[in-house]
Coordinates of C-alpha atoms in Angstrom, one line a residue:
Chain A
X1 CA -13.4 -36.5 115.2
X2 CA -14.9 -37.6 118.5
X3 CA -18.1 -35.8 117.7
X4 CA -18.2 -37.4 114.3
X5 CA -17.6 -40.8 115.8
X6 CA -20.4 -40.3 118.3
X7 CA -22.8 -39.0 115.7
X8 CA -22.1 -42.0 113.4
X9 CA -22.5 -44.3 116.3
X10 CA -26.0 -43.0 116.9
X11 CA -27.0 -43.3 113.3
X12 CA -25.6 -46.9 113.3
X13 CA -27.7 -47.8 116.3
X14 CA -30.8 -46.2 114.6
X15 CA -30.1 -48.2 111.4
X16 CA -29.8 -51.4 113.5
X17 CA -33.0 -50.7 115.2
X18 CA -34.6 -50.0 111.8
X19 CA -33.4 -53.3 110.4
X20 CA -34.7 -55.2 113.5
X21 CA -38.1 -53.5 113.2
X22 CA -38.4 -54.0 109.4
X23 CA -37.4 -57.7 109.7
X24 CA -39.7 -58.3 112.7
X25 CA -42.8 -57.1 110.8
X26 CA -41.9 -58.4 107.4
X27 CA -41.3 -61.8 108.9
X28 CA -44.8 -61.9 110.2
X29 CA -46.0 -61.2 106.7
X30 CA -44.3 -64.3 105.3
X31 CA -47.2 -66.6 104.3
X32 CA -47.6 -69.6 106.6
X33 CA -47.2 -69.8 110.4
X34 CA -44.9 -71.6 112.7
X35 CA -46.3 -74.8 114.4
X36 CA -48.4 -75.6 111.5
X37 CA -48.6 -79.2 110.4
X38 CA -51.0 -81.9 109.4
X39 CA -52.5 -84.2 112.1
X40 CA -51.7 -81.9 114.9
X41 CA -54.2 -81.3 117.6
X42 CA -55.3 -77.6 117.3
X43 CA -55.2 -77.4 121.1
X44 CA -51.5 -78.4 121.1
X45 CA -50.8 -75.8 118.4
X46 CA -52.5 -73.2 120.5
X47 CA -50.6 -74.1 123.6
X48 CA -47.3 -74.0 121.7
X49 CA -48.2 -70.6 120.3
X50 CA -49.0 -69.4 123.8
X51 CA -45.7 -70.8 125.1
X52 CA -43.7 -68.9 122.6
X53 CA -45.9 -65.8 123.1
X54 CA -47.3 -65.8 119.5
X55 CA -50.8 -65.4 120.7
X56 CA -50.3 -61.9 121.9
X57 CA -50.9 -58.8 119.7
X58 CA -48.0 -58.0 117.3
X59 CA -47.1 -54.7 119.0
X60 CA -46.7 -56.4 122.4
X61 CA -44.6 -59.2 120.8
X62 CA -42.3 -56.7 119.3
X63 CA -41.9 -54.8 122.6
X64 CA -41.2 -58.0 124.4
X65 CA -38.7 -59.1 121.8
X66 CA -36.7 -55.8 121.9
X67 CA -36.7 -55.6 125.7
X68 CA -35.6 -59.2 125.7
X69 CA -32.7 -58.3 123.5
X70 CA -31.3 -55.9 126.1
X71 CA -31.0 -58.8 128.5
X72 CA -29.4 -61.0 125.9
X73 CA -32.6 -63.1 125.4
X74 CA -33.1 -64.0 121.8
X75 CA -35.7 -66.7 122.1
X76 CA -35.6 -70.4 121.2
X77 CA -35.5 -71.8 117.8
X78 CA -38.6 -73.5 116.7
X79 CA -36.9 -76.0 114.4
X80 CA -33.2 -76.6 115.2
X81 CA -32.9 -79.4 117.7
X82 CA -36.4 -78.6 118.7
X83 CA -35.9 -75.6 120.9
X84 CA -32.3 -74.8 121.2
X85 CA -31.7 -71.2 122.3
X86 CA -31.0 -69.0 119.3
X87 CA -28.1 -67.3 121.0
X88 CA -26.4 -70.7 121.4
X89 CA -27.1 -71.7 117.8
X90 CA -25.4 -68.5 116.6
X91 CA -22.6 -68.6 119.1
X92 CA -21.8 -72.1 118.2
X93 CA -21.5 -71.5 114.5
X94 CA -20.2 -67.9 114.3
X95 CA -16.5 -68.7 114.7
X96 CA -16.3 -70.8 111.6
X97 CA -18.3 -68.3 109.4
X98 CA -16.4 -65.3 110.7
X99 CA -13.1 -67.1 110.3
X100 CA -13.8 -67.9 106.6
X101 CA -15.1 -64.4 106.0
X102 CA -12.1 -62.7 107.6
X103 CA -9.6 -64.9 105.7
X104 CA -11.5 -64.1 102.4
X105 CA -11.5 -60.4 103.2
X106 CA -7.8 -60.4 104.1
X107 CA -7.0 -62.2 100.8
X108 CA -9.1 -59.8 98.8
X109 CA -7.4 -56.7 100.4
X110 CA -3.8 -58.1 100.5
X111 CA -3.8 -59.4 97.0
X112 CA -6.3 -57.0 95.3
X113 CA -4.8 -53.7 96.2
X114 CA -1.1 -54.6 95.4
X115 CA -2.2 -56.1 92.1
X116 CA -4.1 -52.9 91.2
X117 CA -1.0 -50.8 92.1
X118 CA 1.2 -53.0 90.0
X119 CA -1.1 -52.9 87.0
X120 CA -1.2 -49.1 87.3
X121 CA 2.6 -48.9 87.5
X122 CA 3.0 -51.0 84.4
X123 CA 0.2 -49.1 82.6
X124 CA -0.5 -50.5 79.1
X125 CA 2.1 -53.2 79.5
X126 CA 1.3 -56.8 78.7
X127 CA 0.8 -57.5 82.4
X128 CA -1.6 -54.6 82.7
X129 CA -3.6 -55.8 79.7
X130 CA -3.8 -59.4 80.9
X131 CA -4.7 -58.2 84.4
X132 CA -7.5 -55.9 83.3
X133 CA -8.9 -58.5 81.0
X134 CA -9.0 -61.3 83.6
X135 CA -10.2 -58.9 86.3
X136 CA -13.1 -57.7 84.1
X137 CA -13.9 -61.3 83.4
X138 CA -13.9 -62.4 87.1
X139 CA -16.1 -59.5 88.3
X140 CA -18.7 -60.7 85.9
X141 CA -18.9 -64.1 87.5
X142 CA -21.2 -64.2 90.5
X143 CA -19.5 -65.6 93.6
X144 CA -21.8 -68.6 93.8
X145 CA -20.8 -69.6 90.3
X146 CA -17.1 -69.0 91.1
X147 CA -17.5 -71.3 94.1
X148 CA -19.0 -74.1 92.1
X149 CA -16.5 -73.6 89.2
X150 CA -13.7 -74.0 91.7
X151 CA -15.3 -77.1 93.2
X152 CA -15.8 -78.6 89.7
X153 CA -12.3 -78.0 88.5
X154 CA -10.2 -78.6 91.6
X155 CA -12.4 -81.0 93.5
X156 CA -14.2 -83.1 90.9
X157 CA -12.0 -83.1 87.8
X158 CA -8.4 -82.6 89.1
X159 CA -9.3 -84.2 92.5
X160 CA -6.7 -81.9 94.1
X161 CA -8.7 -80.5 97.0
X162 CA -11.4 -81.9 99.2
X163 CA -14.9 -81.0 98.2
X164 CA -16.7 -80.8 101.5
X165 CA -16.2 -80.0 105.2
X166 CA -13.3 -78.1 106.9
X167 CA -10.8 -80.5 108.4
X168 CA -7.4 -79.6 106.9
X169 CA -5.8 -76.5 105.6
X170 CA -6.3 -77.6 102.0
X171 CA -10.1 -77.7 102.6
X172 CA -10.0 -74.0 103.4
X173 CA -8.6 -73.1 100.0
X174 CA -11.7 -73.5 97.9
X175 CA -14.3 -71.9 100.2
X176 CA -12.1 -69.0 100.9
X177 CA -11.1 -68.3 97.3
X178 CA -14.7 -68.8 96.2
X179 CA -15.6 -65.9 98.4
X180 CA -12.5 -63.8 97.9
X181 CA -12.1 -63.7 94.1
X182 CA -15.0 -61.4 93.3
X183 CA -14.1 -58.7 95.9
X184 CA -10.4 -59.1 95.1
X185 CA -10.9 -58.4 91.4
X186 CA -13.2 -55.5 92.0
X187 CA -10.8 -54.0 94.6
X188 CA -7.9 -54.4 92.2
X189 CA -9.8 -52.8 89.3
X190 CA -10.8 -49.9 91.5
X191 CA -7.3 -49.5 92.8
X192 CA -5.9 -49.4 89.3
X193 CA -8.3 -46.8 88.1
X194 CA -7.8 -44.4 91.1
X195 CA -4.0 -45.0 91.0
X196 CA -3.9 -44.0 87.3
X197 CA -5.7 -40.8 88.2
X198 CA -3.3 -40.0 91.0
X199 CA -0.1 -40.9 89.1
X200 CA -0.9 -38.1 86.6
X201 CA -0.8 -35.4 89.3
X202 CA 1.9 -32.9 89.8
X203 CA 3.0 -34.0 93.3
X204 CA 4.0 -37.4 91.9
X205 CA 6.2 -35.7 89.3
X206 CA 7.7 -33.7 92.1
X207 CA 8.4 -36.9 94.1
X208 CA 10.0 -38.4 91.0
X209 CA 12.1 -35.3 90.4
X210 CA 13.4 -35.5 94.0
X211 CA 14.8 -38.9 93.1
X212 CA 12.5 -41.1 95.2
X213 CA 12.4 -44.8 94.2
X214 CA 9.3 -45.9 92.3
X215 CA 8.0 -48.3 95.0
X216 CA 8.3 -45.6 97.6
X217 CA 6.4 -43.1 95.3
X218 CA 3.7 -45.7 94.6
X219 CA 3.1 -47.2 97.9
X220 CA 3.8 -44.2 100.1
X221 CA 2.7 -41.2 98.1
X222 CA 0.2 -42.3 95.4
X223 CA -1.5 -45.2 97.2
X224 CA -2.4 -43.0 100.2
X225 CA -4.5 -40.8 98.0
X226 CA -5.7 -43.5 95.7
X227 CA -7.1 -45.7 98.5
X228 CA -9.9 -43.3 99.6
X229 CA -12.4 -44.6 97.0
X230 CA -11.1 -48.1 97.7
X231 CA -11.9 -47.8 101.4
X232 CA -15.3 -46.5 100.5
X233 CA -16.0 -49.6 98.5
X234 CA -15.0 -51.9 101.3
X235 CA -18.4 -51.7 103.0
X236 CA -20.3 -53.2 100.0
X237 CA -17.5 -55.7 99.5
X238 CA -17.9 -57.0 103.0
X239 CA -21.7 -57.4 102.3
X240 CA -20.8 -59.3 99.2
X241 CA -18.5 -61.7 101.0
X242 CA -21.3 -62.3 103.5
X243 CA -23.9 -63.2 100.8
X244 CA -21.2 -65.3 99.3
X245 CA -21.0 -67.2 102.5
X246 CA -24.7 -68.3 102.2
X247 CA -23.8 -70.3 99.1
X248 CA -20.3 -71.4 100.1
X249 CA -21.5 -73.0 103.3
X250 CA -24.2 -74.8 101.3
X251 CA -22.0 -76.0 98.6
X252 CA -19.1 -77.2 100.8
X253 CA -21.4 -78.5 103.6
X254 CA -19.8 -76.2 106.2
X255 CA -21.7 -75.9 109.5
X256 CA -21.7 -72.2 109.7
X257 CA -24.4 -69.6 110.2
X258 CA -24.8 -68.6 106.5
X259 CA -27.0 -71.5 105.5
X260 CA -29.4 -70.8 108.4
X261 CA -30.2 -67.4 107.0
X262 CA -32.1 -68.8 104.0
X263 CA -33.2 -72.0 105.8
X264 CA -34.8 -70.2 108.7
X265 CA -37.0 -68.2 106.3
X266 CA -38.2 -71.2 104.5
X267 CA -38.9 -73.0 107.8
X268 CA -40.7 -69.9 109.3
X269 CA -38.4 -70.2 112.3
X270 CA -39.2 -66.6 113.6
X271 CA -36.6 -66.4 116.4
X272 CA -33.8 -67.7 114.2
X273 CA -34.7 -65.3 111.4
X274 CA -34.4 -62.5 113.8
X275 CA -31.2 -63.9 115.4
X276 CA -29.4 -64.3 112.1
X277 CA -30.6 -60.9 110.8
X278 CA -29.4 -59.2 113.9
X279 CA -26.1 -60.9 113.7
X280 CA -25.5 -60.0 110.0
X281 CA -26.8 -56.5 110.4
X282 CA -24.6 -55.9 113.5
X283 CA -21.6 -57.2 111.5
X284 CA -22.3 -55.1 108.4
X285 CA -23.2 -51.9 110.2
X286 CA -20.2 -52.4 112.5
X287 CA -17.9 -52.7 109.5
X288 CA -19.4 -49.7 107.8
X289 CA -18.9 -47.7 111.0
X290 CA -15.2 -48.7 111.1
X291 CA -14.8 -47.9 107.4
X292 CA -16.2 -44.4 107.9
X293 CA -13.9 -43.8 110.9
X294 CA -11.0 -44.9 108.8
X295 CA -11.4 -42.0 106.5
X296 CA -10.0 -39.6 109.1
X297 CA -6.9 -41.7 109.6
X298 CA -6.2 -42.1 105.9
X299 CA -6.8 -38.6 104.8
X300 CA -6.1 -35.9 107.3
X301 CA -7.6 -33.3 104.9
X302 CA -11.1 -34.8 105.5
X303 CA -12.4 -33.0 108.6
X304 CA -14.8 -35.3 110.3
Chain B
X1 CA 14.9 3.0 63.7
X2 CA 14.5 0.9 60.5
X3 CA 12.3 2.0 57.6
X4 CA 8.9 0.4 57.1
X5 CA 9.7 -1.6 54.0
X6 CA 13.4 -2.4 54.3
X7 CA 14.3 -5.1 51.8
X8 CA 17.2 -6.1 54.1
X9 CA 14.9 -7.0 56.9
X10 CA 12.9 -9.1 54.5
X11 CA 16.0 -10.8 53.3
X12 CA 17.2 -11.5 56.7
X13 CA 13.8 -13.1 57.6
X14 CA 13.7 -15.0 54.3
X15 CA 10.5 -13.4 53.1
X16 CA 9.9 -12.4 49.5
X17 CA 7.4 -9.9 48.4
X18 CA 5.1 -12.7 47.0
X19 CA 4.6 -14.0 50.5
X20 CA 2.8 -10.8 51.4
X21 CA 0.2 -11.2 48.6
X22 CA -3.3 -11.8 50.0
X23 CA -4.4 -15.4 49.9
X24 CA -6.6 -16.7 47.1
X25 CA -9.9 -18.3 47.9
X26 CA -8.4 -21.7 47.1
X27 CA -5.6 -21.3 49.5
X28 CA -8.1 -20.2 52.1
X29 CA -10.2 -23.3 51.6
X30 CA -7.2 -25.6 51.9
X31 CA -6.4 -24.0 55.2
X32 CA -9.9 -24.6 56.4
X33 CA -9.5 -28.4 56.9
X34 CA -10.6 -28.4 60.4
X35 CA -12.6 -31.2 62.0
X36 CA -16.3 -30.6 61.4
X37 CA -17.8 -29.7 64.7
X38 CA -19.5 -32.7 66.2
X39 CA -22.6 -32.8 68.4
X40 CA -22.3 -34.4 71.8
X41 CA -24.0 -37.6 70.7
X42 CA -22.0 -37.9 67.4
X43 CA -18.8 -37.4 69.4
X44 CA -19.8 -40.0 72.0
X45 CA -20.8 -42.5 69.3
X46 CA -17.5 -41.9 67.5
X47 CA -15.6 -42.7 70.7
X48 CA -17.8 -45.7 71.5
X49 CA -17.2 -47.1 68.0
X50 CA -13.5 -46.8 68.4
X51 CA -13.6 -49.3 71.3
X52 CA -13.3 -52.7 69.7
X53 CA -14.1 -54.7 72.8
X54 CA -17.3 -52.7 73.2
X55 CA -18.4 -53.5 69.6
X56 CA -17.6 -57.2 70.1
X57 CA -19.6 -57.2 73.3
X58 CA -22.6 -55.3 71.7
X59 CA -22.7 -57.9 68.9
X60 CA -22.5 -60.7 71.4
X61 CA -25.3 -59.2 73.6
X62 CA -27.4 -58.7 70.5
X63 CA -27.0 -62.3 69.6
X64 CA -27.9 -63.5 73.1
X65 CA -31.0 -61.3 73.1
X66 CA -32.1 -62.6 69.6
X67 CA -31.5 -66.2 70.7
X68 CA -33.4 -65.6 73.9
X69 CA -36.4 -64.2 72.0
X70 CA -36.5 -66.5 69.0
X71 CA -34.9 -69.7 70.4
X72 CA -37.9 -70.8 72.4
X73 CA -40.3 -69.8 69.6
X74 CA -38.5 -71.8 66.9
X75 CA -37.8 -74.9 69.1
X76 CA -40.4 -77.7 69.1
X77 CA -40.0 -78.1 72.9
X78 CA -41.3 -76.1 75.8
X79 CA -39.5 -75.3 79.0
X80 CA -41.7 -77.6 81.1
X81 CA -42.5 -80.3 78.6
X82 CA -41.1 -83.6 80.1
X83 CA -40.3 -86.7 78.1
X84 CA -38.9 -90.2 78.6
X85 CA -35.5 -89.2 77.2
X86 CA -33.9 -88.4 80.5
X87 CA -30.3 -87.0 80.9
X88 CA -29.3 -87.3 77.3
X89 CA -26.2 -85.8 75.9
X90 CA -26.2 -83.2 73.1
X91 CA -27.8 -84.5 69.9
X92 CA -29.4 -83.0 66.8
X93 CA -32.9 -83.2 68.5
X94 CA -31.6 -81.6 71.7
X95 CA -28.6 -79.3 71.0
X96 CA -27.6 -79.2 74.7
X97 CA -29.2 -82.5 75.8
X98 CA -32.0 -83.0 78.3
X99 CA -32.2 -82.8 82.1
X100 CA -33.3 -85.3 84.7
X101 CA -36.9 -84.8 83.8
X102 CA -36.3 -85.1 80.1
X103 CA -36.7 -81.4 79.4
X104 CA -34.8 -79.8 76.6
X105 CA -31.9 -77.9 78.2
X106 CA -31.5 -75.5 75.2
X107 CA -35.0 -74.2 75.5
X108 CA -34.7 -73.9 79.3
X109 CA -31.4 -72.1 79.0
X110 CA -32.9 -69.6 76.5
X111 CA -36.0 -69.1 78.6
X112 CA -33.8 -68.5 81.7
X113 CA -31.8 -66.0 79.6
X114 CA -35.1 -64.2 78.8
X115 CA -35.9 -64.0 82.5
X116 CA -32.4 -62.7 83.3
X117 CA -32.6 -60.0 80.6
X118 CA -36.1 -59.1 81.6
X119 CA -35.1 -58.7 85.2
X120 CA -32.2 -56.5 84.1
X121 CA -34.3 -54.2 81.8
X122 CA -37.4 -54.0 83.9
X123 CA -35.4 -53.2 87.0
X124 CA -33.5 -50.5 85.1
X125 CA -36.7 -48.9 83.9
X126 CA -38.2 -49.0 87.4
X127 CA -35.0 -47.6 88.9
X128 CA -35.0 -44.8 86.3
X129 CA -38.6 -43.9 87.1
X130 CA -38.1 -43.8 90.8
X131 CA -34.6 -42.4 90.9
X132 CA -35.1 -39.6 88.4
X133 CA -38.3 -38.4 89.9
X134 CA -36.9 -38.5 93.4
X135 CA -33.6 -36.9 92.5
X136 CA -35.3 -34.2 90.3
X137 CA -37.7 -33.3 93.1
X138 CA -35.0 -33.1 95.7
X139 CA -32.8 -31.0 93.5
X140 CA -35.5 -28.6 92.3
X141 CA -37.4 -28.0 95.5
X142 CA -34.2 -27.8 97.5
X143 CA -34.0 -26.5 101.0
X144 CA -35.3 -28.5 103.9
X145 CA -37.2 -30.9 101.6
X146 CA -34.0 -31.7 99.7
X147 CA -32.1 -32.2 103.0
X148 CA -34.7 -34.6 104.4
X149 CA -35.0 -36.5 101.1
X150 CA -31.3 -37.0 100.9
X151 CA -31.0 -38.0 104.6
X152 CA -33.6 -40.7 103.8
X153 CA -31.4 -41.9 100.9
X154 CA -28.4 -42.0 103.2
X155 CA -30.3 -44.0 105.8
X156 CA -31.6 -46.5 103.1
X157 CA -28.0 -46.9 101.9
X158 CA -26.8 -48.0 105.4
X159 CA -29.4 -50.8 105.6
X160 CA -27.9 -54.2 104.6
X161 CA -30.1 -54.7 101.6
X162 CA -29.5 -58.4 100.9
X163 CA -31.2 -59.4 104.2
X164 CA -34.3 -57.4 103.5
X165 CA -34.3 -58.4 99.8
X166 CA -34.4 -62.1 100.7
X167 CA -37.2 -61.6 103.2
X168 CA -39.2 -59.2 101.1
X169 CA -39.1 -61.4 98.0
X170 CA -40.8 -64.2 100.0
X171 CA -43.3 -61.8 101.6
X172 CA -44.5 -60.2 98.4
X173 CA -45.2 -63.4 96.6
X174 CA -48.6 -64.2 98.1
X175 CA -50.2 -60.8 97.9
X176 CA -48.9 -60.5 94.3
X177 CA -50.4 -63.9 93.5
X178 CA -53.8 -62.7 94.7
X179 CA -53.3 -59.5 92.7
X180 CA -52.5 -61.1 89.4
X181 CA -55.4 -63.5 89.7
X182 CA -57.5 -60.4 89.5
X183 CA -58.9 -60.4 85.9
X184 CA -57.8 -56.8 85.3
X185 CA -54.1 -57.7 85.6
X186 CA -54.1 -60.7 83.3
X187 CA -51.2 -59.2 81.4
X188 CA -49.0 -59.6 84.4
X189 CA -50.2 -63.1 85.2
X190 CA -47.9 -64.7 82.6
X191 CA -44.9 -63.3 84.4
X192 CA -45.7 -65.1 87.7
X193 CA -45.7 -63.7 91.2
X194 CA -42.1 -64.7 91.9
X195 CA -40.7 -62.6 89.1
X196 CA -42.8 -59.6 89.8
X197 CA -41.8 -59.6 93.4
X198 CA -38.2 -59.7 92.3
X199 CA -38.7 -56.7 90.0
X200 CA -40.2 -54.7 92.9
X201 CA -37.6 -55.8 95.5
X202 CA -34.7 -55.0 93.2
X203 CA -36.1 -51.7 92.2
X204 CA -36.7 -50.8 95.8
X205 CA -33.1 -51.2 96.7
X206 CA -31.3 -50.0 93.6
X207 CA -32.8 -46.5 92.9
X208 CA -30.7 -44.8 95.6
X209 CA -27.6 -44.4 93.5
X210 CA -29.7 -43.1 90.6
X211 CA -31.4 -40.5 92.8
X212 CA -28.1 -39.3 94.1
X213 CA -26.5 -38.8 90.7
X214 CA -29.5 -37.2 89.1
X215 CA -29.8 -34.8 92.0
X216 CA -26.0 -34.0 91.7
X217 CA -26.3 -33.5 87.9
X218 CA -29.4 -31.3 88.2
X219 CA -27.8 -29.1 90.9
X220 CA -24.8 -28.6 88.7
X221 CA -26.8 -27.6 85.6
X222 CA -29.2 -25.5 87.6
X223 CA -26.6 -22.8 88.3
X224 CA -26.1 -22.2 84.5
X225 CA -27.3 -19.1 82.8
X226 CA -29.6 -20.7 80.4
X227 CA -31.8 -21.9 83.3
X228 CA -31.8 -18.4 84.7
X229 CA -32.8 -17.1 81.3
X230 CA -35.6 -19.6 81.0
X231 CA -36.9 -18.8 84.4
X232 CA -36.7 -15.1 83.7
X233 CA -38.9 -15.7 80.7
X234 CA -41.5 -17.2 83.0
X235 CA -40.9 -20.9 82.5
X236 CA -42.5 -23.1 85.1
X237 CA -40.3 -25.3 87.2
X238 CA -41.8 -28.5 85.6
X239 CA -40.8 -27.1 82.1
X240 CA -37.3 -26.2 83.3
X241 CA -36.7 -29.7 84.8
X242 CA -38.2 -31.7 81.9
X243 CA -37.1 -29.6 79.0
X244 CA -33.7 -28.3 80.1
X245 CA -32.3 -30.0 83.2
X246 CA -33.0 -33.7 82.6
X247 CA -32.0 -33.7 78.9
X248 CA -28.7 -32.1 79.9
X249 CA -28.1 -34.8 82.6
X250 CA -28.9 -37.7 80.3
X251 CA -25.2 -38.9 80.3
X252 CA -25.3 -39.3 84.0
X253 CA -28.6 -41.1 83.9
X254 CA -27.4 -43.5 81.2
X255 CA -24.3 -44.3 83.2
X256 CA -26.2 -45.1 86.4
X257 CA -28.8 -47.1 84.5
X258 CA -26.3 -49.4 82.8
X259 CA -24.7 -50.0 86.2
X260 CA -28.0 -51.2 87.6
X261 CA -28.5 -54.0 84.9
X262 CA -25.6 -56.3 85.8
X263 CA -26.2 -56.0 89.5
X264 CA -29.9 -56.7 89.2
X265 CA -29.2 -59.8 87.0
X266 CA -26.6 -61.0 89.6
X267 CA -29.0 -60.6 92.5
X268 CA -31.8 -62.4 90.7
X269 CA -29.6 -65.3 89.8
X270 CA -28.4 -65.5 93.4
X271 CA -32.0 -65.5 94.7
X272 CA -33.0 -68.2 92.3
X273 CA -30.0 -70.2 93.2
X274 CA -30.9 -70.3 96.9
X275 CA -34.4 -71.1 95.9
X276 CA -36.1 -67.8 96.6
X277 CA -36.5 -66.5 93.1
X278 CA -38.6 -67.4 90.1
X279 CA -40.9 -70.3 91.0
X280 CA -40.6 -73.7 89.3
X281 CA -41.1 -74.9 86.7
X282 CA -40.2 -71.6 85.1
X283 CA -36.5 -71.9 84.6
X284 CA -34.1 -69.1 85.6
X285 CA -30.4 -69.4 85.1
X286 CA -29.9 -69.4 88.9
X287 CA -32.4 -72.2 89.5
X288 CA -31.0 -74.2 86.7
X289 CA -27.6 -74.0 88.3
X290 CA -29.1 -75.1 91.6
X291 CA -30.8 -78.0 89.9
X292 CA -27.5 -79.1 88.4
X293 CA -25.7 -78.9 91.7
X294 CA -27.1 -82.3 92.8
X295 CA -25.7 -84.3 89.9
X296 CA -22.6 -82.1 89.4
X297 CA -20.0 -84.9 89.4
X298 CA -21.8 -86.9 86.7
X299 CA -23.4 -84.1 84.7
X300 CA -21.1 -81.1 85.0
X301 CA -22.3 -79.8 81.6
X302 CA -25.7 -79.0 83.0
X303 CA -24.0 -76.6 85.5
X304 CA -21.7 -75.1 82.9
X305 CA -24.4 -73.9 80.5
X306 CA -26.3 -71.7 82.9
X307 CA -23.1 -70.6 84.7
X308 CA -21.4 -69.5 81.4
X309 CA -24.6 -67.8 80.3
X310 CA -25.0 -65.7 83.4
X311 CA -21.4 -64.7 83.4
X312 CA -21.5 -63.8 79.7
X313 CA -24.6 -61.6 80.1
X314 CA -23.0 -59.8 83.1
X315 CA -19.7 -59.4 81.2
X316 CA -21.5 -57.9 78.2
X317 CA -23.3 -55.3 80.4
X318 CA -20.2 -54.6 82.5
X319 CA -18.1 -53.9 79.4
X320 CA -20.9 -51.9 77.7
X321 CA -21.3 -49.9 80.9
X322 CA -17.6 -49.1 81.1
X323 CA -17.3 -48.0 77.5
X324 CA -20.5 -46.0 77.7
X325 CA -19.1 -44.1 80.7
X326 CA -15.9 -43.5 78.7
X327 CA -17.8 -42.4 75.7
X328 CA -20.3 -40.1 77.5
X329 CA -18.0 -38.5 79.9
X330 CA -17.4 -35.0 78.5
X331 CA -14.0 -34.8 80.2
X332 CA -12.7 -37.5 77.9
X333 CA -13.5 -35.3 74.9
X334 CA -10.4 -34.5 72.9

């Protein structure tokens, strides 16, 4: 287990480094340069480029950037508040994004998995049919459309919930559900399928023959085996929630980090592109690492 | 010990002597009413046909495809033709009304549907080309090469693809623009550099699953005797892979390929929605949704059309993918 954890840690670090490298060089290929504008004295542009170190050869810039990272130096944004440190921009806006993302993830897991188990228990019942129909419907709706649909129905037409900002608990409902519905339905569908597989196996019949209660069989015996593929799918789900946050923060005017990801690319804000990429990559790779470690805890048969 | 033909025993068992007569040809024929043996494809098709939802979705998808092809051809409007009739409601002239620049929404919607379907199919074809070649080479060469190739796939899978996809789709646009202006590539010019860069980017990050499942299927088939027989008769490895192994893995390939389509369409609509996809004025369902976002409280219908269309297309492909998997999976055979 420890060896596996260490080995996976090393590959995670390698992946992170790979992502940093790819992003750094791809970013330089984006057409257009920072500090370009009409009516700017070329001398000033040159001095600005020199100040930010963009006049050096690319290789040197990269080495400087990576060594800077080790000392916690992420550079200064070229656009936001004309020169705010990238680290501060991210640190200031992380809490709200992470909070929304975590609530959405929690909802997806805590509602999705029990719903899937319930549908599998009542296989072919009316509930199961309704469930599988609506879940298939909802996994076909991209999360940005779900977010807008929620806003349109509950915010604009019914006027039940606020349509922008986060100031009361009601204002959390739409952004969080906009992000959570897609992963919730896909987790529920997956749980149902794997549960149906497991329920047919002999050891479940044995448990039933021993006289165990149905909830105990389902949640203690069946779910434990059924949740291995579900846990595997958590990694991509988290990535999906993150991409959902790009849109949710735009639609609901939330001052989080998600909107910076796309905006920094269109603004050619090199340090901020790197900063947001590193932040997202760290988050995703970290989550995948935890998910991989979780296998050993869930299924003792898997020798890590 | 009883005698061989003891009538008492016959009586006790309720058998008369007539029962022991040999059967006539007629009787034999009536006993032969077994199911005619079905080929894999006939059997799969029979199972697919029995799934009513899948049939409904196939018809729906076919209708959408036909509308997307013929809608813009038959309509008198073009996707970029502006007019003074701004923000009109549905009418006979404009079945779905017009947008803020006076463009016919129906034509734009159908054109956007074309783009979405095109993205789905082209990505699927590219993914098949890359994934099958890669998986087949890894499986057939084996050894160290296979190991290295699969480690590379593992590594690619851990990269958070959305970040790179967003960046790459912007980066590729300018070199592609230069490329399609080259007279020898005029066929591609009509697609636009934004769309081509989306094809490339989506293919680049979606072939991994295909490569894995093709390799798995080939490795499974490779251990079978007919491959050994073919090799013993002197078949070259290319022959074995192309003539024996790939045709026998076609089920797996189809299942992975149909899985790629909805996810490609979803990613494209997301990219267009955040403004990084197909470049204006070419409409994409995602960019139409983005345009409608500004006037959403006054003109919600402009948002609903593209939103419903994207969801319908993805729903069709999801249902088709699921039922194809059920139909093609040999374990489901009864």
